[in-house]
PDB file of C-alpha atoms in Angstrom:
ATOM      1  CA  HIS A  14      11.409  17.564  14.025  1.00 51.00           C
ATOM      2  CA  LEU A  15      10.187  14.887  11.637  1.00 64.00           C
ATOM      3  CA  ASP A  16       7.086  15.028   9.473  1.00 72.00           C
ATOM      4  CA  LYS A  17       6.080  11.386   9.907  1.00 81.00           C
ATOM      5  CA  PRO A  18       7.854   9.775  12.857  1.00 91.00           C
ATOM      6  CA  ILE A  19       5.391   6.851  12.984  1.00 92.00           C
ATOM      7  CA  VAL A  20       5.547   4.422  10.066  1.00 94.00           C
ATOM      8  CA  PHE A  21       2.734   1.855   9.803  1.00 95.00           C
ATOM      9  CA  ILE A  22       3.745  -1.456   8.186  1.00 95.00           C
ATOM     10  CA  TYR A  23       0.847  -3.855   7.641  1.00 96.00           C
ATOM     11  CA  TYR A  24       1.384  -7.556   7.013  1.00 95.00           C
ATOM     12  CA  LYS A  25      -0.740 -10.567   6.129  1.00 94.00           C
ATOM     13  CA  GLU A  26      -1.029 -13.482   8.542  1.00 84.00           C
ATOM     14  CA  GLU A  27       1.488 -15.638   6.679  1.00 84.00           C
ATOM     15  CA  THR A  28       4.961 -15.696   8.228  1.00 87.00           C
ATOM     16  CA  ILE A  29       6.536 -15.197   4.801  1.00 90.00           C
ATOM     17  CA  ASP A  30       4.813 -11.810   4.483  1.00 93.00           C
ATOM     18  CA  VAL A  31       6.147 -10.690   7.881  1.00 92.00           C
ATOM     19  CA  LEU A  32       9.625 -11.861   6.853  1.00 94.00           C
ATOM     20  CA  ASN A  33       9.427  -9.989   3.564  1.00 93.00           C
ATOM     21  CA  LYS A  34       8.254  -6.775   5.256  1.00 95.00           C
ATOM     22  CA  LEU A  35      11.071  -6.975   7.814  1.00 95.00           C
ATOM     23  CA  GLU A  36      13.630  -7.764   5.126  1.00 94.00           C
ATOM     24  CA  GLY A  37      12.508  -4.751   3.082  1.00 94.00           C
ATOM     25  CA  LEU A  38      12.594  -2.479   6.116  1.00 94.00           C
ATOM     26  CA  PHE A  39      16.079  -3.539   7.213  1.00 94.00           C
ATOM     27  CA  THR A  40      17.472  -3.466   3.691  1.00 92.00           C
ATOM     28  CA  ASN A  41      16.251   0.131   3.454  1.00 92.00           C
ATOM     29  CA  LEU A  42      17.628   1.079   6.885  1.00 91.00           C
ATOM     30  CA  PHE A  43      21.000  -0.522   6.137  1.00 91.00           C
ATOM     31  CA  HIS A  44      21.382   1.369   2.859  1.00 87.00           C
ATOM     32  CA  THR A  45      20.094   4.767   3.928  1.00 83.00           C
ATOM     33  CA  LYS A  46      21.253   5.099   7.506  1.00 71.00           C
ATOM     34  CA  GLU A  47      24.824   4.927   8.812  1.00 80.00           C
ATOM     35  CA  ASN A  48      26.069   5.047  12.388  1.00 87.00           C
ATOM     36  CA  ARG A  49      22.628   4.211  13.684  1.00 91.00           C
ATOM     37  CA  LYS A  50      21.346   2.464  16.757  1.00 95.00           C
ATOM     38  CA  ILE A  51      18.276   0.371  15.918  1.00 95.00           C
ATOM     39  CA  LEU A  52      16.038  -1.134  18.585  1.00 97.00           C
ATOM     40  CA  ILE A  53      13.808  -4.116  17.883  1.00 97.00           C
ATOM     41  CA  LEU A  54      11.050  -3.996  20.498  1.00 97.00           C
ATOM     42  CA  GLY A  55       8.725  -6.778  21.522  1.00 95.00           C
ATOM     43  CA  ARG A  56       5.994  -6.943  24.126  1.00 93.00           C
ATOM     44  CA  TYR A  57       7.250 -10.424  25.011  1.00 92.00           C
ATOM     45  CA  GLN A  58      10.619 -12.141  24.686  1.00 94.00           C
ATOM     46  CA  PHE A  59       9.197 -14.714  22.251  1.00 93.00           C
ATOM     47  CA  ASP A  60       8.297 -11.933  19.799  1.00 92.00           C
ATOM     48  CA  PHE A  61      11.920 -12.109  18.615  1.00 94.00           C
ATOM     49  CA  GLN A  62      11.679 -15.745  17.434  1.00 92.00           C
ATOM     50  CA  ILE A  63      11.071 -14.598  13.853  1.00 91.00           C
ATOM     51  CA  PHE A  64      14.674 -13.357  13.784  1.00 92.00           C
ATOM     52  CA  GLN A  65      15.840 -16.975  14.116  1.00 92.00           C
ATOM     53  CA  THR A  66      14.714 -17.679  10.547  1.00 92.00           C
ATOM     54  CA  LYS A  67      17.428 -18.218   7.955  1.00 93.00           C
ATOM     55  CA  GLN A  68      16.180 -15.282   5.868  1.00 91.00           C
ATOM     56  CA  LEU A  69      16.527 -12.704   8.648  1.00 93.00           C
ATOM     57  CA  LYS A  70      19.694 -14.209  10.144  1.00 93.00           C
ATOM     58  CA  GLN A  71      21.429 -13.843   6.776  1.00 92.00           C
ATOM     59  CA  LEU A  72      20.177 -10.288   6.418  1.00 92.00           C
ATOM     60  CA  LEU A  73      21.369  -9.244   9.882  1.00 92.00           C
ATOM     61  CA  ASP A  74      24.757 -10.885   9.247  1.00 92.00           C
ATOM     62  CA  LYS A  75      25.190  -8.466   6.313  1.00 89.00           C
ATOM     63  CA  LYS A  76      24.417  -5.314   8.271  1.00 91.00           C
ATOM     64  CA  PRO A  77      27.030  -2.557   8.152  1.00 91.00           C
ATOM     65  CA  ARG A  78      29.378  -2.488  11.148  1.00 91.00           C
ATOM     66  CA  SER A  79      28.344   1.100  11.858  1.00 92.00           C
ATOM     67  CA  ILE A  80      24.816  -0.047  12.711  1.00 93.00           C
ATOM     68  CA  GLN A  81      24.024  -1.419  16.157  1.00 94.00           C
ATOM     69  CA  ILE A  82      20.911  -3.548  16.621  1.00 95.00           C
ATOM     70  CA  ASP A  83      19.489  -4.438  20.029  1.00 96.00           C
ATOM     71  CA  PHE A  84      16.568  -6.716  20.860  1.00 97.00           C
ATOM     72  CA  LEU A  85      14.674  -5.699  24.005  1.00 97.00           C
ATOM     73  CA  THR A  86      11.257  -6.068  25.524  1.00 96.00           C
ATOM     74  CA  ILE A  87       9.449  -2.811  26.134  1.00 96.00           C
ATOM     75  CA  HIS A  88      10.040  -3.143  29.881  1.00 95.00           C
ATOM     76  CA  GLN A  89      13.781  -3.527  29.281  1.00 97.00           C
ATOM     77  CA  SER A  90      13.855  -0.437  27.049  1.00 97.00           C
ATOM     78  CA  LYS A  91      12.594   2.051  29.635  1.00 94.00           C
ATOM     79  CA  GLY A  92      14.858   5.092  29.777  1.00 95.00           C
ATOM     80  CA  LEU A  93      16.799   4.199  26.612  1.00 97.00           C
ATOM     81  CA  GLY A  94      16.939   6.068  23.313  1.00 96.00           C
ATOM     82  CA  TYR A  95      17.591   4.818  19.768  1.00 97.00           C
ATOM     83  CA  ASP A  96      17.778   6.369  16.317  1.00 95.00           C
ATOM     84  CA  GLU A  97      15.219   3.971  14.860  1.00 96.00           C
ATOM     85  CA  VAL A  98      12.776   1.599  16.595  1.00 97.00           C
ATOM     86  CA  VAL A  99      10.843  -1.366  15.209  1.00 97.00           C
ATOM     87  CA  LEU A 100       7.855  -2.501  17.307  1.00 97.00           C
ATOM     88  CA  LEU A 101       6.764  -6.061  16.557  1.00 95.00           C
ATOM     89  CA  ASN A 102       3.352  -7.759  16.748  1.00 90.00           C
ATOM     90  CA  LEU A 103       0.865  -4.959  17.264  1.00 94.00           C
ATOM     91  CA  LYS A 104      -2.040  -7.393  17.319  1.00 93.00           C
ATOM     92  CA  GLU A 105      -5.056  -8.236  19.442  1.00 90.00           C
ATOM     93  CA  GLY A 106      -5.072 -11.371  21.539  1.00 87.00           C
ATOM     94  CA  LYS A 107      -3.824 -13.036  24.693  1.00 86.00           C
ATOM     95  CA  TYR A 108      -0.221 -12.494  23.599  1.00 87.00           C
ATOM     96  CA  GLY A 109      -0.930  -9.309  21.689  1.00 88.00           C
ATOM     97  CA  PHE A 110      -0.422  -5.730  22.665  1.00 91.00           C
ATOM     98  CA  PRO A 111      -2.407  -5.007  24.672  1.00 88.00           C
ATOM     99  CA  SER A 112      -2.853  -8.478  25.993  1.00 84.00           C
ATOM    100  CA  THR A 113      -6.472  -9.568  26.272  1.00 82.00           C
ATOM    101  CA  SER A 114      -5.644 -11.631  29.345  1.00 78.00           C
ATOM    102  CA  LEU A 115      -8.126 -10.967  32.147  1.00 67.00           C
ATOM    103  CA  LYS A 116      -5.325 -10.021  34.539  1.00 79.00           C
ATOM    104  CA  ILE A 117      -3.959  -7.201  32.371  1.00 78.00           C
ATOM    105  CA  ASP A 118      -4.634  -3.558  33.301  1.00 85.00           C
ATOM    106  CA  ILE A 119      -5.403  -1.710  30.033  1.00 86.00           C
ATOM    107  CA  GLU A 120      -4.103   1.597  31.392  1.00 88.00           C
ATOM    108  CA  GLU A 121      -0.799  -0.032  32.313  1.00 89.00           C
ATOM    109  CA  GLU A 122      -0.619  -1.516  28.810  1.00 90.00           C
ATOM    110  CA  ARG A 123      -1.314   1.932  27.344  1.00 90.00           C
ATOM    111  CA  ARG A 124       1.535   3.414  29.419  1.00 92.00           C
ATOM    112  CA  LEU A 125       3.802   0.631  28.180  1.00 93.00           C
ATOM    113  CA  PHE A 126       2.806   1.437  24.597  1.00 94.00           C
ATOM    114  CA  TYR A 127       3.756   5.060  25.275  1.00 94.00           C
ATOM    115  CA  VAL A 128       7.172   3.874  26.475  1.00 95.00           C
ATOM    116  CA  ALA A 129       7.582   1.970  23.188  1.00 96.00           C
ATOM    117  CA  LEU A 130       6.609   4.987  21.080  1.00 95.00           C
ATOM    118  CA  THR A 131       9.019   7.297  22.881  1.00 94.00           C
ATOM    119  CA  ARG A 132      12.218   5.227  22.548  1.00 96.00           C
ATOM    120  CA  THR A 133      13.052   6.698  19.120  1.00 96.00           C
ATOM    121  CA  LYS A 134      14.837   9.865  18.084  1.00 94.00           C
ATOM    122  CA  ASN A 135      13.700   9.561  14.458  1.00 94.00           C
ATOM    123  CA  HIS A 136      11.172   6.901  13.415  1.00 95.00           C
ATOM    124  CA  ILE A 137       9.224   4.086  14.958  1.00 96.00           C
ATOM    125  CA  TYR A 138       8.130   1.344  12.565  1.00 97.00           C
ATOM    126  CA  LEU A 139       4.975  -0.416  13.759  1.00 97.00           C
ATOM    127  CA  LEU A 140       4.439  -3.963  12.451  1.00 96.00           C
ATOM    128  CA  ILE A 141       0.693  -4.505  12.358  1.00 95.00           C
ATOM    129  CA  PRO A 142      -1.300  -7.505  11.117  1.00 94.00           C
ATOM    130  CA  GLN A 143      -4.034  -6.694   8.603  1.00 94.00           C
ATOM    131  CA  LYS A 144      -6.411  -8.892  10.617  1.00 93.00           C
ATOM    132  CA  ASN A 145      -6.964  -8.148  14.311  1.00 92.00           C
ATOM    133  CA  PRO A 146      -4.695  -5.119  14.740  1.00 94.00           C
ATOM    134  CA  SER A 147      -4.125  -3.722  18.209  1.00 94.00           C
ATOM    135  CA  ILE A 148      -6.666  -1.235  19.533  1.00 92.00           C
ATOM    136  CA  PHE A 149      -3.688   1.033  20.180  1.00 93.00           C
ATOM    137  CA  VAL A 150      -3.234   1.426  16.418  1.00 92.00           C
ATOM    138  CA  GLU A 151      -6.826   2.640  16.132  1.00 88.00           C
ATOM    139  CA  GLU A 152      -6.204   5.053  19.003  1.00 87.00           C
ATOM    140  CA  LEU A 153      -3.187   6.470  17.178  1.00 85.00           C
ATOM    141  CA  PHE A 154      -5.292   7.087  14.080  1.00 79.00           C
ATOM    142  CA  SER A 155      -8.051   8.733  16.095  1.00 78.00           C
ATOM    143  CA  GLY A 156      -5.550  11.373  17.200  1.00 65.00           C
ATOM    144  CA  ILE A 157      -4.105  12.100  13.745  1.00 56.00           C
ATOM    145  CA  ASP A 158      -5.443  14.668  11.292  1.00 52.00           C
ATOM    146  CA  LEU A 159      -5.264  12.770   7.996  1.00 47.00           C
ATOM    147  CA  SER A 160      -6.461  15.690   5.843  1.00 41.00           C
TER     148      SER A 160
END
């Protein structure tokens, strides 16, 4: 049982800040965790585009061989378990999570968020923009005793 299984990582709107936060997270995971399976989760396939940047490609090329990294959408991850999970883009908007598209069922999105949260055996790292964070982040805080 872990004390703090949910880790909140806030970033500014600039891509460089997201890159720096991800680089810091992975550098830490690579140096403190061995023989780990890490899952990078996105609501949409295009959420993974940030990993095409030179900065993150170079970082992932240096990962220890004992660490496995998979990139999956939340739908693809159903039923799977990983040591550590990183959930990208917890923001409001049409392509956020939950999506603000008129056709999206909020309860279905909430169930999908639950799937994302329950893929980890140890920690889930939530990447959250400082501006326009997902309502699901607020819901998490409303259920936590911060005293």
